[in-house]
XYZ file of C-alpha atoms in Angstrom:
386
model
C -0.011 -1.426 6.963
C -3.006 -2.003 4.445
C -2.235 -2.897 1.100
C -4.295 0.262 0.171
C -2.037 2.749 1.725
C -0.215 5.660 -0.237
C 3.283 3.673 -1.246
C 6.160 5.003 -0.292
C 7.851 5.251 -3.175
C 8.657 8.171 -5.551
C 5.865 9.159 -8.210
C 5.467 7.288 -11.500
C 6.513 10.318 -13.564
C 9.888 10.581 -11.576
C 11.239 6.821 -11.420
C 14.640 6.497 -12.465
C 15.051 5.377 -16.132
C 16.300 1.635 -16.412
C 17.496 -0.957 -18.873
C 14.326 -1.509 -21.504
C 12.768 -5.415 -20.677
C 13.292 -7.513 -23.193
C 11.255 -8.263 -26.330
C 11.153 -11.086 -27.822
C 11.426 -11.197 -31.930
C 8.084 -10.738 -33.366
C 6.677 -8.903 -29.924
C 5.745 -4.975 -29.311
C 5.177 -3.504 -26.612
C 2.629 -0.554 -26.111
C 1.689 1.472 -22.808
C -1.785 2.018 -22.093
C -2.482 4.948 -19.570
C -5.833 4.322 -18.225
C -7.969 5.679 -14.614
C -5.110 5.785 -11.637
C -2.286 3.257 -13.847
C -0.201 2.688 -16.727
C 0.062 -0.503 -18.240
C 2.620 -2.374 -20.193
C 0.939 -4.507 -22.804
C 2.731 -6.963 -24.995
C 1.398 -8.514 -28.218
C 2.396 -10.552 -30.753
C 0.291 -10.415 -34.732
C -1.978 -12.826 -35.204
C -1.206 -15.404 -37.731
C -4.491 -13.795 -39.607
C -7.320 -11.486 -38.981
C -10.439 -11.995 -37.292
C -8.868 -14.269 -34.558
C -10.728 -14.245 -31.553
C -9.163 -11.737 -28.610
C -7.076 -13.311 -25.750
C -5.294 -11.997 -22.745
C -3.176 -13.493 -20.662
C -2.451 -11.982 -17.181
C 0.830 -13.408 -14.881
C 1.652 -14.319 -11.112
C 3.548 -12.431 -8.396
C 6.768 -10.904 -9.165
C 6.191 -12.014 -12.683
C 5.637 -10.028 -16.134
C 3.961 -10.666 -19.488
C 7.463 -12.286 -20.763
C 6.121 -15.462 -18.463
C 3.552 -15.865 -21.881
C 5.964 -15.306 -24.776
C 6.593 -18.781 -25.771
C 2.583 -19.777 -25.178
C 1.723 -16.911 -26.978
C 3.748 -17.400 -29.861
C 2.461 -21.114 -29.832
C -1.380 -19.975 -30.270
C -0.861 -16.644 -32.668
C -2.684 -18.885 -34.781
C -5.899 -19.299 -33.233
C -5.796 -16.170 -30.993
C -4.937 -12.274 -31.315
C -2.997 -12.279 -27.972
C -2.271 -9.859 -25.452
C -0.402 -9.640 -22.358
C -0.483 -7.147 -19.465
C 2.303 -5.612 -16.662
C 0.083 -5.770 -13.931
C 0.743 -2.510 -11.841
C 4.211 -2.296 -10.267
C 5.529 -5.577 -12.573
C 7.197 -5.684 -15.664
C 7.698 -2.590 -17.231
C 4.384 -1.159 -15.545
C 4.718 1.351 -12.989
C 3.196 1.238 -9.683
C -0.778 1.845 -9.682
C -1.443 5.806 -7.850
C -3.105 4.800 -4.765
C -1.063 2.028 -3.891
C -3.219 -0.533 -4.121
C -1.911 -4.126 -4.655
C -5.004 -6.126 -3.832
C -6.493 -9.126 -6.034
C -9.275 -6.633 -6.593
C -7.080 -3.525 -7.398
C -5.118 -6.005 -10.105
C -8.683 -7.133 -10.851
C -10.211 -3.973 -11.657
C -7.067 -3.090 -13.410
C -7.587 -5.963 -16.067
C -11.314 -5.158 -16.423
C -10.640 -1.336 -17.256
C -8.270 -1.842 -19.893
C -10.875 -4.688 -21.431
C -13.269 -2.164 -20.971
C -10.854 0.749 -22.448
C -9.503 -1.612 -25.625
C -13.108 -3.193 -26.519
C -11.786 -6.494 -27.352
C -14.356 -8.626 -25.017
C -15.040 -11.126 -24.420
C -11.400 -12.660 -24.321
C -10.301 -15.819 -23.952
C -8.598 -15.235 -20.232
C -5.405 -16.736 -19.166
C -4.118 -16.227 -15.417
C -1.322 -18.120 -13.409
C -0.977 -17.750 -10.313
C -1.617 -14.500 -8.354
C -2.907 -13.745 -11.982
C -5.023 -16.968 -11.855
C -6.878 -15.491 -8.940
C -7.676 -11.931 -10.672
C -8.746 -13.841 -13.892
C -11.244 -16.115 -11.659
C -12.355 -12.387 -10.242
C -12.557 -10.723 -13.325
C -14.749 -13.924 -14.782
C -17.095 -14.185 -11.954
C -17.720 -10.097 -11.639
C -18.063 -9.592 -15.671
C -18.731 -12.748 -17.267
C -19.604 -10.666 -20.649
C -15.978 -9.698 -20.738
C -15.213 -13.111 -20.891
C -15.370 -15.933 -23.294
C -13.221 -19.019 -21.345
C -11.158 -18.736 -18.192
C -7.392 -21.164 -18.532
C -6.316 -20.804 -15.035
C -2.216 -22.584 -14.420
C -1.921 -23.306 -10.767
C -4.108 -20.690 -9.599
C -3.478 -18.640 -6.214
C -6.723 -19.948 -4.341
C -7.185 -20.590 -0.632
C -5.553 -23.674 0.955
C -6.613 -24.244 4.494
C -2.959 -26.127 4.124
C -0.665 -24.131 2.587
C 2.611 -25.965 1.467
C 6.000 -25.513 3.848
C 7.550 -24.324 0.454
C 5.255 -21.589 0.044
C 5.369 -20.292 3.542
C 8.040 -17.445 2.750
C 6.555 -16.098 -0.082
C 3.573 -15.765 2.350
C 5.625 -14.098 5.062
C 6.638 -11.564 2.869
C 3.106 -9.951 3.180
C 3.855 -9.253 7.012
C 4.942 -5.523 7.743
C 8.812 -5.230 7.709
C 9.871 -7.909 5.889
C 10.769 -7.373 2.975
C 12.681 -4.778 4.201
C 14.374 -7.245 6.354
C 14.432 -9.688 3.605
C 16.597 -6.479 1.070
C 19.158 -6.343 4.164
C 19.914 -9.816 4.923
C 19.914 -10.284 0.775
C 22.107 -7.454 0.002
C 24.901 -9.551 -1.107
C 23.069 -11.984 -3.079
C 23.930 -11.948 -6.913
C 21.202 -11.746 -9.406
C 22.606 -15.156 -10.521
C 21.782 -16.268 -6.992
C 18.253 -14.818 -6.956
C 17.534 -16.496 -9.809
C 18.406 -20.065 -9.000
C 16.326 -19.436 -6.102
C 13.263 -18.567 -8.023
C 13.784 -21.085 -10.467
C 14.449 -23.846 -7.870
C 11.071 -22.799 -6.070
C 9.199 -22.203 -9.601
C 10.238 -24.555 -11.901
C 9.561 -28.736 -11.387
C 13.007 -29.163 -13.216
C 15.252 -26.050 -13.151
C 17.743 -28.100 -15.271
C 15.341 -27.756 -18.173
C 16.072 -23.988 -18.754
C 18.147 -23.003 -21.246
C 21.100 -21.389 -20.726
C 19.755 -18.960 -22.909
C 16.686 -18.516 -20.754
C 18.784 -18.291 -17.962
C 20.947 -15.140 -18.689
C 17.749 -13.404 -19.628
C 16.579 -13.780 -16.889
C 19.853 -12.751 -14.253
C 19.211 -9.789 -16.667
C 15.712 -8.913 -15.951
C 16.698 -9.607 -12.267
C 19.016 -6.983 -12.504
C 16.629 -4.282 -14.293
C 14.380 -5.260 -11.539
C 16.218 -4.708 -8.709
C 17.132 -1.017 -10.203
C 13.325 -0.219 -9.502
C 12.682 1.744 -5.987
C 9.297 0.180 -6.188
C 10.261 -3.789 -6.640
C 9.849 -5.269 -3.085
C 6.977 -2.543 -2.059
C 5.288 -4.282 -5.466
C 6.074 -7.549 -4.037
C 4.910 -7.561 -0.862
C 1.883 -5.970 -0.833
C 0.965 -7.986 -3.644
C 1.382 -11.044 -1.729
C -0.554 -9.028 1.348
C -3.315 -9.194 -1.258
C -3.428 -12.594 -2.275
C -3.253 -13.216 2.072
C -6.295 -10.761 2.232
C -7.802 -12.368 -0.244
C -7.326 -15.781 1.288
C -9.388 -14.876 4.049
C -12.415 -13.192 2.233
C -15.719 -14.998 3.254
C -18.575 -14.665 1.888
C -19.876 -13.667 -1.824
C -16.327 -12.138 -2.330
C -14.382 -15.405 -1.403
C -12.396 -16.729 -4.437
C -13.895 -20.372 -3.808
C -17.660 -19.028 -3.931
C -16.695 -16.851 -7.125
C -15.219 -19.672 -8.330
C -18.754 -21.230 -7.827
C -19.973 -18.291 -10.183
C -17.679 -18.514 -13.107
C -19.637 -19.048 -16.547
C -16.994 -19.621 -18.995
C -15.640 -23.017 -19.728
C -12.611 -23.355 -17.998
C -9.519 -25.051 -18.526
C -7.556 -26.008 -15.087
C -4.096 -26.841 -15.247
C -1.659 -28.103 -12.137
C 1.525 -29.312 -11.838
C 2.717 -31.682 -9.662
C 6.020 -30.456 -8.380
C 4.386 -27.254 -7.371
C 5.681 -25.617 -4.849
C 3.303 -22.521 -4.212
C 0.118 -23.735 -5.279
C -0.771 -27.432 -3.769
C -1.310 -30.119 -6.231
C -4.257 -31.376 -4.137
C -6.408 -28.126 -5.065
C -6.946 -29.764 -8.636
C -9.770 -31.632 -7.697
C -11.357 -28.843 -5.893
C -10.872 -26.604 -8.181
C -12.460 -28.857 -11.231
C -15.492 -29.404 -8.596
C -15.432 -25.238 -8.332
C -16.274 -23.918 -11.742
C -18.965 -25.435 -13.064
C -17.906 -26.115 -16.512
C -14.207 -27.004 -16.235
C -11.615 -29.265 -17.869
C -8.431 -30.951 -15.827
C -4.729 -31.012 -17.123
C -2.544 -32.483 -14.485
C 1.153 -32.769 -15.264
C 2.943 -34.625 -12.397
C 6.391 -33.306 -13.706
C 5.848 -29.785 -13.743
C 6.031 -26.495 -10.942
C 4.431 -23.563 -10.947
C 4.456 -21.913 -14.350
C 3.283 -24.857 -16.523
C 2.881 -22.379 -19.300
C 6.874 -22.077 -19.596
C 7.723 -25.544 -18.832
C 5.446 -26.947 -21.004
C 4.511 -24.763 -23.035
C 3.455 -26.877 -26.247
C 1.353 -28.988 -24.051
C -0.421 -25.764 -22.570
C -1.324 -24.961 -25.868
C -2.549 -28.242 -27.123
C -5.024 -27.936 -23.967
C -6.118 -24.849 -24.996
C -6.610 -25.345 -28.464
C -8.905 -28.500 -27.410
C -10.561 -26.126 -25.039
C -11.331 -23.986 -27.932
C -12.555 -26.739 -30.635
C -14.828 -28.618 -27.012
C -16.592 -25.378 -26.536
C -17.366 -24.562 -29.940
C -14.758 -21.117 -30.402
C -13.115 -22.139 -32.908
C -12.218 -25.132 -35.055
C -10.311 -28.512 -34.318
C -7.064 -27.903 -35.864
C -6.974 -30.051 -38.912
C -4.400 -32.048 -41.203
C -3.840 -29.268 -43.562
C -2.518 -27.310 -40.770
C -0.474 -29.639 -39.294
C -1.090 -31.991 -36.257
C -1.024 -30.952 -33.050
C 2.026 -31.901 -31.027
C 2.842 -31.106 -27.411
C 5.955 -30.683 -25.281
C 6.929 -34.136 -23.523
C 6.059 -33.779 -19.697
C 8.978 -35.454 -18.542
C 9.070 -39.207 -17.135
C 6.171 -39.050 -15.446
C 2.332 -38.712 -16.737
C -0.588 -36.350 -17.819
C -3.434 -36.733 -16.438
C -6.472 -34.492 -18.116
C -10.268 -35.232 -18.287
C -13.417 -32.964 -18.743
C -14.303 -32.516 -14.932
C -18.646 -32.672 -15.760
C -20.375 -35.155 -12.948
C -21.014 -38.639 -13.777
C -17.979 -38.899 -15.996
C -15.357 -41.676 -15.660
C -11.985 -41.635 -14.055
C -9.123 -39.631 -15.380
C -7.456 -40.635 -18.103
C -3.708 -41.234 -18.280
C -1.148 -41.309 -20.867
C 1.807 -41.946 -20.380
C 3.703 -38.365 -21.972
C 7.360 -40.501 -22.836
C 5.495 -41.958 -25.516
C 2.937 -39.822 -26.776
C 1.487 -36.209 -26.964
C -1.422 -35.545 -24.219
C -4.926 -33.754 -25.495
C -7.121 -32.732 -22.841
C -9.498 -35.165 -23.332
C -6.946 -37.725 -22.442
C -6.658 -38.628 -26.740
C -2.940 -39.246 -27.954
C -1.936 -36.663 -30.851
C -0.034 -37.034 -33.703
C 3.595 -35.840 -33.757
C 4.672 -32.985 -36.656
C 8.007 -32.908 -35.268
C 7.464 -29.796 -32.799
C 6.999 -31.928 -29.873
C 10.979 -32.480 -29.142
C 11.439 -31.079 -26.018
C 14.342 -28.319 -25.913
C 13.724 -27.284 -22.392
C 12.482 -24.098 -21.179
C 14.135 -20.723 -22.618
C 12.655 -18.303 -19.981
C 12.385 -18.091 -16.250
C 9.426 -17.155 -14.358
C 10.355 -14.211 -11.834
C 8.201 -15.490 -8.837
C 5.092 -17.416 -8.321
């Protein structure tokens, strides 16, 4: 079974109603009805007008909540958006069926197209990490830089860990996987994303954590959920074995936009080894390792994520360094271990580590001065998948 066959699930226009997903305060949500989908977009005001545009897109079996706390981090600097991709969130599933990197691709480049807010400044993790690197490489007027958190690109090696997300692309099972799961609680399913997603699950707040055995719930309500999930991850396999011009590495290899790579070092989906290929990849790229975090840096981290960006933003010229009559800069602590970041150009030194217990990490490698905002609280969301 393709990933482009009819799905087998009932029409968009005749899914049972379910619980509303959660907003967060400040955040509406709009649906955008565009060419063969519906989208979900959540947004949050910008601080002022005339902020550059931003969207951020999310990973399999995730949603646009994966961004709130980022996104509510950079309303200063950014008008943000974030999109359901088709089947996820509070989207519905796309007409034909079709759950490929370049179905969710196209998906992100119509309603860019559709809003006329390009160029953006394009945020992906993840499965969404690999549609971003698509969407950059096929339109590079849409976009204006590319920050890509453990990106789904080919590994010739994939990680034991991330073999049974994989295995859900094969025909039959996630059927299988619903039956032998039946009992499972959505308390249960949780623990087992976060435990797979998250470098530290202990760092989500308990907060975080019933929000999310809710959304697991409203999920699991929708007819569509596993058909969403597993022939999404039959097109991040597909895409894996593309050759050619349409292989993710060699688009990679085609990306314009400055771009901001960020990995995590307890990652269990996306191997920590593909940093360095990655900043070799796109041409003009920047490094943010964080040894302590998993797969959705953006949530564990989220101030650091931000403090990266905003030095991607004042290195490339888009828009100021944020200065003392703002406030200094502060980022999220990354745990016991380090950050490592550098500017990834040829002919530049080694990477430069500080060590994150004592002070804030820029992505040049700089320490930043402290406001106070950099006391880590720990997490309040949970990523839904990887």
């Amino acid at each position: 079974m393709s990933s482009t066959e009819l799905p087998s699930v009932p029409p968009a226009n005749i899914l049972p109603r379910v619980a509303p997903v959660r907003v967060e305060e400040g955040e509406r949500l709009r649906s955008v009805g565009l060419s063969g989908i519906t989208l979900t977009v959540r947004s949050r005001p910008p601080a002022r007008k005339g902020l550059p545009p931003a969207l951020y897109v999310h990973g399999l079996g995730g949603s646009s909540q994966n961004w709130s706390a980022l996104m509510a981090l950079l309303q200063d600097v950014v008008d943000g958006e974030a999109i359901d991709l088709p089947g996820f969130g509070d989207s519905p599933p796309p007409d034909d069926g079709n759950y490929s990197v370049t179905a969710h691709a196209r998906a992100v480049i119509r309603f860019l197209d559709a809003s006329d807010r390009g160029p953006v400044h394009l945020l992906g993790n993840s499965l969404g990490g690999a549609v971003s690197t698509r969407v950059a490489a096929l339109r590079p007027d849409l976009v204006r830089t590319l920050t890509l958190v453990s990106p789904a690109l080919p590994e010739l090696r994939v990680q034991r860990s991330a073999v049974p997300t994989g295995l859900l692309a094969l025909p039959g099972v996630s059927a299988l996987f619903t039956r032998l799961t039946r009992e499972w609680t959505a308390e249960q399913r949780v623990r087992g994303v976060m435990a797979l997603c998250y470098g530290d699950p202990g760092r989500v707040t308990p907060e975080g954590f019933r929000n999310a055995v809710e959304e697991m719930e409203r999920r699991l309500r929708l007819p569509y959920f596993w058909d969403a999930m597993a022939r999404s991850a039959r097109g991040i396999v597909d895409a894996y074995t593309l050759g050619g011009q349409h292989g993710l590495w060699r688009q990679a290899e085609r990306v314009l936009a400055p771009t901001l790579l960020i990995y995590g070092g307890r990652d269990q989906l996306v191997g920590y080894r593909m940093a360095q290929r990655a900043a070799r990849a796109f041409r003009d790229s920047r490094l943010l390792t964080l040894p302590d975090a998993g797969h959705v840096a953006m949530m564990e981290y989220p101030e650091t994520v931000a403090t990266a960006f905003r030095e991607l933003l004042a290195d490339t010229g888009e828009a100021p360094p944020r200065g003392a009559g703002a406030g200094e800069t502060a980022t999220r602590r990354a745990g016991a271990g380090e950050a490592a970041t550098r500017r990834a150009d040829a002919g530049e030194g080694p990477v430069r580590q500080v060590d994150a217990e004592e002070a804030s990490v820029s992505p040049m490698g700089e320490r930043a001065g402290s406001d106070g905002a950099g006391a880590d609280d720990g997490p309040s969301g949970v990523s839904m998948g990887g």
